[in-house]
Coordinates of C-alpha atoms and ligand atoms in Angstrom, one line a residue:
M1 CA -202.3 19.4 -272.3
P2 CA -204.7 21.0 -274.9
V3 CA -208.1 19.4 -274.9
P4 CA -209.3 18.4 -278.3
P5 CA -212.6 20.0 -279.4
V6 CA -215.7 17.9 -279.1
S7 CA -218.6 17.5 -281.5
K8 CA -221.8 19.1 -280.1
R9 CA -224.0 16.8 -282.0
H10 CA -222.6 13.6 -280.7
D11 CA -221.5 12.0 -277.5
K12 CA -218.5 13.7 -276.0
M13 CA -216.1 10.9 -276.9
I14 CA -216.1 11.8 -280.6
L15 CA -213.0 13.8 -281.2
T16 CA -213.4 16.1 -284.2
Q17 CA -211.0 18.2 -286.2
P18 CA -210.4 21.7 -285.0
Q19 CA -210.6 23.1 -288.6
L20 CA -213.6 21.2 -290.0
E21 CA -215.5 23.2 -292.5
Q22 CA -219.1 23.8 -291.7
S23 CA -220.1 23.0 -295.3
T24 CA -223.3 22.1 -296.9
N25 CA -226.0 20.8 -294.6
V26 CA -226.5 17.1 -295.2
E27 CA -229.9 15.4 -294.9
P28 CA -229.8 12.1 -292.9
I29 CA -228.6 9.4 -295.1
R30 CA -231.3 7.2 -296.6
K31 CA -229.6 5.9 -299.8
I32 CA -226.1 4.5 -300.1
C33 CA -224.4 3.1 -303.0
C34 CA -221.1 1.1 -303.0
I35 CA -219.0 0.7 -306.2
G36 CA -217.2 -2.6 -306.0
A37 CA -218.7 -5.8 -304.7
G38 CA -215.5 -7.5 -303.5
Y39 CA -214.2 -8.8 -300.3
V40 CA -214.5 -5.4 -298.7
G41 CA -217.5 -3.8 -300.4
G42 CA -219.8 -6.9 -300.2
P43 CA -219.5 -7.7 -296.5
T44 CA -219.3 -4.1 -295.3
M45 CA -222.5 -3.1 -297.2
A46 CA -224.3 -6.2 -296.1
M47 CA -223.5 -5.2 -292.5
I48 CA -224.7 -1.6 -293.0
A49 CA -227.9 -2.9 -294.5
K50 CA -228.5 -5.3 -291.7
Q51 CA -227.8 -2.7 -289.0
C52 CA -229.6 0.2 -290.7
P53 CA -233.0 -1.0 -292.0
D54 CA -233.9 2.6 -292.6
I55 CA -231.1 2.9 -295.3
E56 CA -231.4 1.5 -298.8
V57 CA -228.0 0.0 -299.8
K58 CA -227.1 -0.7 -303.4
V59 CA -223.9 -2.5 -304.2
V60 CA -222.8 -2.2 -307.8
D61 CA -220.0 -3.8 -309.9
I62 CA -219.0 -3.9 -313.5
N63 CA -218.4 -7.7 -313.1
A64 CA -221.8 -9.2 -313.9
D65 CA -220.8 -12.7 -312.8
R66 CA -219.8 -11.4 -309.4
I67 CA -223.2 -9.6 -309.0
A68 CA -225.0 -12.7 -310.1
Q69 CA -223.2 -14.6 -307.4
W70 CA -224.1 -12.0 -304.7
N71 CA -227.7 -12.5 -305.8
S72 CA -227.5 -16.3 -305.6
D73 CA -227.0 -18.8 -302.7
E74 CA -223.3 -19.2 -303.6
L75 CA -221.8 -15.9 -302.5
P76 CA -218.5 -15.0 -304.2
V77 CA -216.8 -14.4 -300.9
Y78 CA -216.6 -17.2 -298.2
E79 CA -216.8 -15.7 -294.7
P80 CA -218.2 -17.4 -291.7
G81 CA -221.6 -15.9 -290.9
L82 CA -221.9 -13.8 -294.1
D83 CA -224.6 -15.9 -295.7
E84 CA -227.0 -15.1 -292.7
V85 CA -226.1 -11.4 -292.8
V86 CA -226.7 -11.1 -296.6
S87 CA -229.9 -13.2 -296.6
E88 CA -231.4 -11.1 -293.8
S89 CA -231.3 -7.9 -295.8
R90 CA -231.0 -8.9 -299.5
G91 CA -234.2 -7.9 -301.4
R92 CA -235.3 -5.7 -298.4
N93 CA -232.8 -2.8 -298.2
L94 CA -229.7 -4.6 -299.8
H95 CA -229.5 -4.9 -303.5
F96 CA -226.7 -6.0 -305.8
S97 CA -226.7 -4.7 -309.4
T98 CA -224.6 -3.9 -312.4
D99 CA -226.4 -0.6 -313.0
V100 CA -223.6 1.7 -311.7
D101 CA -225.1 4.9 -313.2
Q102 CA -228.5 4.6 -311.7
A103 CA -227.1 3.6 -308.3
I104 CA -224.8 6.7 -308.3
A105 CA -227.7 9.0 -309.4
D106 CA -230.0 7.7 -306.6
A107 CA -227.5 7.7 -303.7
Q108 CA -226.7 10.5 -301.2
M109 CA -223.5 8.7 -300.2
I110 CA -221.2 6.7 -302.5
F111 CA -218.6 4.4 -301.2
I112 CA -215.7 3.5 -303.5
S113 CA -214.6 0.0 -302.7
V114 CA -212.6 -1.1 -305.8
N115 CA -209.3 -2.9 -305.9
T116 CA -206.0 -1.0 -305.8
P117 CA -203.4 -3.7 -306.7
T118 CA -199.7 -3.0 -306.9
K119 CA -198.8 -1.4 -310.2
H120 CA -197.0 -3.8 -312.5
F121 CA -195.9 -1.3 -315.2
G122 CA -194.5 2.1 -315.7
V123 CA -193.5 4.6 -313.0
G124 CA -193.6 3.0 -309.5
A125 CA -194.0 -0.6 -310.9
G126 CA -193.8 -3.2 -308.2
R127 CA -194.4 -0.7 -305.4
A128 CA -197.0 2.1 -306.1
A129 CA -200.7 1.3 -306.0
N130 CA -202.5 1.2 -309.3
L131 CA -205.2 3.8 -308.9
E132 CA -206.8 3.4 -312.3
F133 CA -209.9 1.8 -310.9
I134 CA -210.4 4.5 -308.3
E135 CA -209.9 7.2 -311.0
K136 CA -212.5 5.5 -313.3
C137 CA -215.0 5.5 -310.4
A138 CA -214.4 9.2 -309.7
R139 CA -214.8 10.0 -313.3
K140 CA -218.0 8.0 -313.5
I141 CA -219.4 9.8 -310.4
A142 CA -218.5 13.2 -311.9
E143 CA -220.3 12.2 -315.1
V144 CA -223.5 10.9 -313.6
A145 CA -224.1 12.7 -310.3
Q146 CA -226.6 15.5 -309.7
G147 CA -227.0 17.7 -306.7
H148 CA -224.8 17.0 -303.6
K149 CA -223.0 13.7 -302.9
I150 CA -220.7 12.4 -300.2
V151 CA -218.0 10.3 -301.7
V152 CA -216.3 7.9 -299.3
E153 CA -213.0 6.2 -300.0
K154 CA -213.2 2.7 -298.6
S155 CA -210.4 1.2 -300.6
T156 CA -206.9 1.5 -299.0
L157 CA -205.2 4.3 -300.8
P158 CA -201.9 6.2 -300.8
V159 CA -202.0 9.4 -298.7
R160 CA -203.4 12.4 -300.6
T161 CA -205.4 10.3 -303.1
A162 CA -208.5 12.2 -301.9
E163 CA -206.9 15.2 -303.5
A164 CA -207.0 13.5 -306.9
V165 CA -210.5 12.3 -306.3
K166 CA -211.6 15.8 -305.4
A167 CA -209.9 17.3 -308.4
I168 CA -211.7 14.9 -310.8
L169 CA -215.1 15.5 -309.1
A170 CA -214.6 19.2 -309.3
G171 CA -214.7 18.8 -313.1
A172 CA -218.3 17.5 -313.0
S173 CA -220.1 19.1 -315.9
S174 CA -223.5 18.8 -314.2
G175 CA -222.5 21.3 -311.5
A176 CA -222.9 18.6 -308.8
T177 CA -221.1 19.3 -305.5
F178 CA -219.1 16.8 -303.4
D179 CA -217.6 16.1 -300.0
V180 CA -214.9 13.5 -300.0
L181 CA -214.3 11.3 -296.9
S182 CA -211.8 8.6 -296.1
N183 CA -213.2 5.6 -294.2
P184 CA -210.7 2.8 -294.4
E185 CA -211.9 -0.7 -293.7
F186 CA -210.0 -2.6 -291.0
L187 CA -211.8 -6.0 -291.3
A188 CA -209.7 -9.1 -291.6
E189 CA -210.8 -11.9 -293.9
G190 CA -212.1 -14.9 -292.1
T191 CA -213.4 -12.8 -289.3
A192 CA -215.0 -10.1 -291.4
V193 CA -218.5 -10.4 -289.9
E194 CA -217.2 -10.3 -286.3
D195 CA -214.9 -7.3 -287.2
L196 CA -217.8 -5.5 -288.8
V197 CA -220.2 -6.1 -285.9
A198 CA -217.7 -5.0 -283.2
P199 CA -214.9 -3.0 -284.8
D200 CA -212.0 -1.8 -282.6
R201 CA -212.7 1.5 -284.1
V202 CA -214.2 3.1 -287.2
L203 CA -212.0 5.8 -288.7
I204 CA -213.5 8.7 -290.6
G205 CA -211.4 11.4 -292.1
G206 CA -212.8 14.5 -293.8
E207 CA -212.9 18.2 -294.0
S208 CA -216.6 18.9 -294.0
K209 CA -218.2 18.5 -290.5
A210 CA -221.6 17.9 -292.0
A211 CA -220.4 15.1 -294.2
V212 CA -218.3 13.5 -291.4
D213 CA -221.4 13.7 -289.1
A214 CA -223.6 12.0 -291.7
L215 CA -221.2 9.0 -291.9
V216 CA -220.8 8.9 -288.1
D217 CA -224.6 8.7 -287.9
V218 CA -224.7 5.7 -290.2
Y219 CA -222.2 3.7 -288.1
A220 CA -223.7 4.9 -284.8
H221 CA -226.7 2.6 -285.7
W222 CA -224.6 -0.2 -284.1
V223 CA -221.1 1.0 -283.2
P224 CA -220.6 2.6 -279.8
R225 CA -219.9 6.3 -280.2
E226 CA -216.6 6.1 -278.4
K227 CA -215.3 3.8 -281.2
L228 CA -216.0 6.4 -283.9
L229 CA -212.8 8.3 -284.4
T230 CA -212.7 11.3 -286.7
T231 CA -209.5 12.7 -288.1
N232 CA -208.3 14.8 -291.0
L233 CA -208.4 13.2 -294.4
W234 CA -204.7 12.6 -294.7
S235 CA -204.3 11.0 -291.2
S236 CA -207.1 8.7 -292.0
E237 CA -205.5 7.6 -295.3
L238 CA -202.1 7.2 -293.7
S239 CA -203.5 5.3 -290.6
K240 CA -204.7 2.4 -292.8
L241 CA -201.3 1.9 -294.4
T242 CA -199.6 2.3 -291.0
A243 CA -201.9 -0.2 -289.2
N244 CA -201.2 -2.8 -291.9
A245 CA -197.5 -2.1 -291.9
F246 CA -197.3 -2.5 -288.1
L247 CA -199.3 -5.8 -288.1
A248 CA -197.1 -7.2 -290.9
Q249 CA -194.0 -6.0 -289.1
R250 CA -195.0 -8.1 -286.1
V251 CA -195.3 -11.2 -288.2
S252 CA -192.0 -10.6 -289.9
S253 CA -190.4 -9.9 -286.6
I254 CA -191.5 -13.2 -285.1
N255 CA -190.6 -15.0 -288.3
S256 CA -187.1 -13.6 -288.2
I257 CA -186.8 -15.0 -284.7
S258 CA -188.2 -18.4 -285.9
A259 CA -185.0 -18.8 -288.0
L260 CA -182.9 -18.2 -285.0
C261 CA -184.9 -20.6 -282.9
E262 CA -184.3 -23.4 -285.4
A263 CA -180.6 -22.7 -285.1
T264 CA -180.5 -22.5 -281.3
E265 CA -183.1 -25.1 -280.1
A266 CA -185.3 -22.4 -278.8
D267 CA -189.0 -22.7 -279.6
V268 CA -190.6 -19.8 -281.3
D269 CA -194.1 -20.4 -279.8
E270 CA -192.6 -20.4 -276.3
V271 CA -190.7 -17.2 -277.2
A272 CA -193.9 -15.6 -278.6
M273 CA -195.8 -16.6 -275.4
A274 CA -193.1 -15.2 -273.2
I275 CA -192.9 -11.8 -274.9
G276 CA -196.7 -11.6 -275.6
M277 CA -197.4 -11.7 -271.8
D278 CA -195.7 -8.4 -271.5
S279 CA -198.7 -6.1 -271.7
R280 CA -196.6 -3.5 -273.7
I281 CA -196.1 -6.1 -276.4
G282 CA -199.4 -8.1 -276.2
P283 CA -200.1 -11.6 -277.6
K284 CA -201.7 -11.0 -280.9
F285 CA -200.0 -11.3 -284.3
L286 CA -197.0 -13.2 -283.0
K287 CA -197.8 -16.5 -284.7
S288 CA -194.8 -17.6 -286.7
S289 CA -195.8 -19.0 -290.0
V290 CA -194.7 -19.8 -293.5
G291 CA -195.2 -16.1 -294.3
F292 CA -198.0 -13.6 -294.4
G293 CA -200.2 -13.3 -297.4
G294 CA -203.5 -11.5 -298.3
S295 CA -204.3 -8.6 -300.5
C296 CA -203.2 -5.9 -298.1
F297 CA -200.0 -6.4 -296.2
Q298 CA -197.5 -6.6 -299.0
K299 CA -199.3 -4.1 -301.2
D300 CA -199.7 -1.6 -298.4
I301 CA -196.1 -1.8 -297.3
L302 CA -194.8 -1.4 -300.8
N303 CA -197.1 1.5 -301.2
L304 CA -195.7 3.0 -298.0
V305 CA -192.2 2.4 -299.3
Y306 CA -193.0 4.2 -302.5
L307 CA -194.5 7.1 -300.7
C308 CA -191.4 7.5 -298.5
E309 CA -189.2 7.4 -301.5
Y310 CA -191.4 9.9 -303.3
F311 CA -191.2 12.3 -300.3
G312 CA -187.4 11.9 -300.1
L313 CA -187.2 9.6 -297.0
P314 CA -185.0 6.7 -298.2
E315 CA -184.1 5.6 -294.7
V316 CA -187.8 5.2 -293.8
A317 CA -188.5 3.4 -297.1
E318 CA -185.7 1.0 -296.5
Y319 CA -186.8 0.3 -292.9
W320 CA -190.3 -0.8 -294.0
E321 CA -189.1 -2.7 -297.1
Q322 CA -187.3 -5.0 -294.8
V323 CA -190.6 -6.4 -293.6
V324 CA -191.5 -7.6 -297.1
K325 CA -188.0 -9.0 -297.6
M326 CA -188.2 -10.9 -294.4
N327 CA -191.5 -12.4 -295.5
D328 CA -189.9 -13.5 -298.8
Y329 CA -187.0 -15.0 -296.9
Q330 CA -189.4 -17.0 -294.7
K331 CA -191.1 -18.6 -297.8
T332 CA -187.8 -19.4 -299.5
R333 CA -186.4 -20.8 -296.2
F334 CA -189.4 -23.2 -295.9
V335 CA -188.9 -24.6 -299.4
R336 CA -185.1 -24.9 -298.9
R337 CA -185.7 -26.9 -295.7
I338 CA -188.1 -29.2 -297.5
V339 CA -185.6 -29.9 -300.2
R340 CA -182.7 -30.3 -297.8
T341 CA -184.7 -32.7 -295.6
L342 CA -185.9 -34.8 -298.5
F343 CA -182.3 -35.8 -299.2
N344 CA -181.5 -32.7 -301.2
T345 CA -183.9 -33.4 -304.0
V346 CA -187.7 -33.3 -304.6
S347 CA -187.4 -33.9 -308.3
D348 CA -190.3 -36.3 -309.3
K349 CA -191.3 -36.7 -305.6
K350 CA -194.9 -36.1 -304.7
I351 CA -195.5 -33.4 -302.1
G352 CA -199.1 -33.1 -300.7
I353 CA -200.0 -29.4 -300.3
W354 CA -202.6 -28.9 -297.5
G355 CA -204.2 -25.5 -297.9
F356 CA -203.9 -22.8 -300.5
A357 CA -205.8 -19.9 -299.1
F358 CA -203.7 -17.2 -297.4
K359 CA -205.3 -18.0 -294.1
K360 CA -208.1 -20.2 -292.8
D361 CA -211.8 -19.4 -293.2
T362 CA -211.5 -17.6 -296.5
N363 CA -211.4 -18.6 -300.2
D364 CA -209.1 -15.7 -301.0
T365 CA -205.7 -16.7 -302.3
R366 CA -204.2 -13.3 -303.1
E367 CA -200.5 -13.2 -302.2
S368 CA -200.9 -16.5 -300.4
A369 CA -197.6 -18.0 -299.3
A370 CA -198.8 -21.2 -300.9
I371 CA -198.5 -19.7 -304.4
Y372 CA -194.8 -19.0 -304.0
I373 CA -194.0 -22.2 -302.2
C374 CA -195.7 -24.2 -305.0
R375 CA -193.8 -22.3 -307.6
D376 CA -190.5 -23.0 -305.9
L377 CA -191.3 -26.6 -305.5
L378 CA -192.3 -26.8 -309.2
H379 CA -188.9 -25.2 -310.1
E380 CA -187.4 -28.1 -308.1
R381 CA -189.4 -30.4 -310.3
A382 CA -191.6 -31.7 -307.5
K383 CA -195.0 -33.2 -308.3
I384 CA -197.5 -31.3 -306.2
S385 CA -201.0 -32.4 -305.2
I386 CA -203.0 -29.6 -303.7
Y387 CA -206.1 -29.7 -301.5
D388 CA -207.9 -26.7 -300.1
P389 CA -211.4 -27.0 -298.6
R390 CA -212.6 -23.6 -300.0
V391 CA -210.5 -22.5 -302.9
D392 CA -211.7 -23.4 -306.5
A393 CA -209.4 -25.6 -308.6
E394 CA -209.5 -23.0 -311.4
Q395 CA -208.4 -20.2 -309.0
I396 CA -205.4 -22.4 -308.0
R397 CA -204.5 -23.0 -311.6
R398 CA -204.8 -19.3 -312.4
D399 CA -202.6 -18.3 -309.5
L400 CA -199.9 -20.8 -310.4
A401 CA -199.9 -19.9 -314.1
D402 CA -199.6 -16.2 -313.1
V403 CA -196.7 -16.7 -310.8
M404 CA -194.9 -18.9 -313.4
R405 CA -195.0 -16.2 -316.1
N406 CA -191.8 -14.4 -317.0
G407 CA -191.2 -10.6 -317.0
D408 CA -193.1 -10.3 -320.3
S409 CA -196.1 -12.0 -318.8
E410 CA -195.4 -15.1 -321.0
L411 CA -195.6 -18.7 -319.9
S412 CA -192.6 -20.5 -321.2
A413 CA -193.0 -24.0 -322.7
A414 CA -191.1 -25.4 -319.7
S415 CA -193.4 -23.8 -317.2
E416 CA -196.5 -24.8 -319.1
K417 CA -195.2 -28.4 -319.0
L418 CA -194.6 -28.2 -315.3
L419 CA -198.1 -26.9 -314.7
N420 CA -199.7 -29.6 -316.9
E421 CA -197.7 -32.5 -315.7
N422 CA -196.6 -31.7 -312.1
V423 CA -199.7 -30.2 -310.6
E424 CA -202.9 -31.9 -309.5
I425 CA -205.7 -30.4 -307.6
V426 CA -207.7 -32.8 -305.5
T427 CA -210.8 -32.9 -303.4
D428 CA -209.6 -34.4 -300.2
I429 CA -206.7 -34.7 -297.9
H430 CA -206.1 -38.4 -298.5
E431 CA -205.8 -38.0 -302.3
A432 CA -203.2 -35.2 -301.7
S433 CA -201.2 -37.4 -299.4
K434 CA -201.4 -40.8 -301.0
D435 CA -197.9 -41.9 -302.2
A436 CA -196.5 -38.6 -301.2
H437 CA -192.9 -38.3 -299.8
G438 CA -193.9 -35.2 -297.8
I439 CA -196.9 -33.1 -296.8
A440 CA -196.6 -29.3 -296.6
V441 CA -199.2 -27.6 -294.4
L442 CA -199.6 -24.1 -295.8
T443 CA -203.0 -22.9 -294.4
E444 CA -204.2 -23.5 -290.8
W445 CA -207.6 -25.0 -291.7
D446 CA -209.1 -26.6 -288.5
E447 CA -210.1 -29.8 -290.3
F448 CA -206.4 -30.6 -290.9
K449 CA -205.9 -31.2 -287.1
D450 CA -208.7 -33.9 -287.2
A451 CA -207.2 -35.9 -290.1
D452 CA -206.8 -39.7 -289.9
F453 CA -203.0 -39.6 -289.5
E454 CA -202.7 -43.4 -289.2
R455 CA -204.3 -43.9 -292.6
I456 CA -202.3 -41.0 -294.1
H457 CA -199.0 -42.5 -292.8
N458 CA -199.9 -45.9 -294.2
E459 CA -200.6 -44.5 -297.6
M460 CA -197.5 -42.3 -297.9
K461 CA -194.0 -43.2 -299.0
K462 CA -191.5 -43.9 -296.2
P463 CA -190.0 -42.1 -294.5
A464 CA -193.1 -39.9 -294.3
F465 CA -192.4 -36.3 -293.7
I466 CA -194.7 -33.5 -292.6
F467 CA -193.6 -29.9 -292.9
D468 CA -196.0 -27.8 -290.9
G469 CA -195.9 -24.2 -292.1
R470 CA -198.5 -23.2 -289.4
N471 CA -197.4 -25.3 -286.4
I472 CA -201.0 -26.6 -286.1
L473 CA -200.0 -30.2 -285.8
K474 CA -197.3 -29.6 -283.3
N475 CA -199.0 -31.2 -280.3
L476 CA -200.2 -34.3 -282.1
P477 CA -198.4 -37.6 -281.5
L478 CA -197.1 -37.7 -285.1
A479 CA -193.7 -39.1 -284.3
D480 CA -195.4 -42.0 -282.5
I481 CA -197.3 -42.9 -285.7
G482 CA -194.0 -42.8 -287.5
F483 CA -193.9 -39.4 -289.2
I484 CA -190.9 -37.2 -289.3
Y485 CA -192.4 -33.9 -288.3
Q486 CA -190.9 -30.4 -288.8
G487 CA -192.6 -27.1 -288.0
I488 CA -191.6 -23.5 -288.0
G489 CA -189.2 -22.1 -285.4
F490 CA -188.3 -25.2 -283.4
S491 CA -186.2 -28.3 -283.9
R492 CA -187.0 -31.8 -282.7
Ligands
UDX501 C1 -205.3 -7.5 -292.8 C2 -205.5 -6.6 -291.5 O1 -205.5 -7.5 -290.4 C3 -206.9 -5.9 -291.6 O2 -207.1 -5.0 -290.5 C4 -206.9 -5.1 -292.9 O3 -208.2 -4.5 -293.1 C5 -206.7 -6.0 -294.1 O4 -205.4 -6.7 -294.0 P1 -206.2 -9.8 -293.6 O5 -205.1 -9.7 -294.7 O6 -207.5 -10.2 -294.1 O7 -206.3 -8.5 -292.8 O8 -205.8 -11.0 -292.6 P2 -204.8 -11.0 -291.3 O9 -205.5 -11.8 -290.2 O10 -204.2 -9.7 -291.0 O11 -203.6 -12.0 -291.8 C6 -202.7 -11.6 -292.8 C7 -201.6 -12.6 -293.0 O12 -200.8 -12.7 -291.9 C8 -202.2 -14.1 -293.2 O13 -201.5 -14.7 -294.2 C9 -202.0 -14.7 -291.8 O14 -201.9 -16.1 -291.9 C10 -200.7 -14.1 -291.4 N1 -200.5 -14.0 -290.0 C11 -201.3 -13.3 -289.2 C12 -199.4 -14.7 -289.4 O15 -198.6 -15.4 -290.1 N2 -199.2 -14.7 -288.1 C13 -200.0 -14.0 -287.2 O16 -199.7 -13.9 -286.0 C14 -201.1 -13.2 -287.8
ADP502 P1 -211.3 -5.8 -302.3 O1 -210.6 -6.9 -301.5 O2 -210.6 -4.5 -302.1 O3 -212.7 -5.7 -302.0 P2 -211.9 -7.1 -304.8 O4 -210.9 -7.3 -306.0 O5 -212.4 -8.3 -304.1 O6 -211.1 -6.1 -303.8 O7 -213.1 -6.2 -305.3 C1 -213.1 -5.1 -306.0 C2 -214.3 -5.1 -307.0 O8 -214.3 -3.8 -307.6 C3 -214.2 -6.1 -308.1 O9 -215.4 -6.9 -308.1 C4 -214.2 -5.2 -309.4 O10 -215.0 -5.8 -310.5 C5 -214.9 -3.9 -308.9 N1 -214.5 -2.8 -309.7 C6 -213.3 -2.3 -310.2 N2 -213.4 -1.2 -310.9 C7 -214.7 -0.9 -310.9 C8 -215.5 0.1 -311.5 N3 -214.9 1.1 -312.2 N4 -216.9 0.1 -311.4 C9 -217.5 -0.9 -310.7 N5 -216.8 -1.9 -310.1 C10 -215.5 -1.9 -310.2

């Protein structure tokens, strides 16, 4: 078997590209800037600043409110442990600012960490990634930069986006020169700090050996060298999409089996345990749920589907699209089951919604299953009372208004009426459950397991139903209290 070439500068475990260009010599990195202070940029840069006290890190964003929050005690992103990481370095070598131009001018290395949502208009609508924010960043860098800069794509991007970034940078009128690297982020929300401290791997794709080495040296401050993997640019870009597609596929696979379990009296958690003990399959990402959410899975799969179609691979596109379809089916199935169980109508019935975030330990609601389940319950004329320990009421209202808009982005009078009259957002679990016919558990917040179920049962309409979209209450004696309890992927 051919042995991959090994970097001379680093430990022998770092695999490097055979054809890396020996381009411009790069000074050790002392100044970094990150464009985009979101869920990825903020925590990632805070960790770099903490681990690399010799490097000045400036995080910039055009959103002044967001920057003000990063500079306050109420960070815009809720992540366990993040407050400590930020407060350790903020004001020392970690700075948050709206002065994008100055930060670009000062930095040797510029991370682009802006959002790349699914396009909602024009060619590729509903599938392709909207790259307008990336392009604007590249143009800004080309306009402001002097000398040599290393530009690092942190955002998840379609394969070969670096080509477009390079083309834009090549047009820099100042004569500045650039190396472009891909360094996708694999952190998961809710465990971002742990994932950043001890990543499974850090992936760096690039063509210039000097630039790749410069970024390897930054991470080597705390990440063991054998976890620093270097590849070509295009493999790096594609690996991120592929990792998310594989993870989402596991969730859709187990969710598809959950439907079969409900029909056959098998129990999906037992099936997951049994298959997960096979070391070839492994136990992670086999938790059946009301459907995956988050800013990445659906967007990245749709992006993969679009790429496959673009490159004339319709069979591959169709294969991956099924993962998203199965996820939609899981959400629809959950609502149908609620309606069927509540005697075929939820019209005018109160349903308590426990949890709105797309998973526990985050305040992020992007693509949360809760958004779609609430929408469908509203279409059934249910009255929903929502409680989430971390998500702002305004965010919930915005998400519901967005999902109720029609194809022309307009909110019909009927939808507006439903939003005004059938939705309440409350500040505790008891308020959400009082006088409710049913409770739908949509996020697996730990505090839900410790609720006072006797009191909740007393205060609900009877019969009192719990629909557990996360199977977190499965082992509690809810039936003894008098609840009718249904979870995902088993029947009782
Ligand atoms: C994901 C990837 O895990 C991460 O590597 C990438 O950088 C960004 O996208 P994230 O979306 O933050 O991270 O969370 P993740 O833990 O992957 O969960 C995604 C969704 O799948 C959540 O809604 C979660 O509840 C759901 N899920 C996950 C399940 O339903 N079952 C599981 O077994 C695992
Ligand atoms: P992610 O989850 O990928 O971090 P977010 O939406 O949380 O995505 O964060 C992306 C951030 O990028 C937002 O705060 C947004 O204001 C910022 N942003 C987008 N475009 C630009 C730009 N051209 N210059 C600076 N910041 C930008």
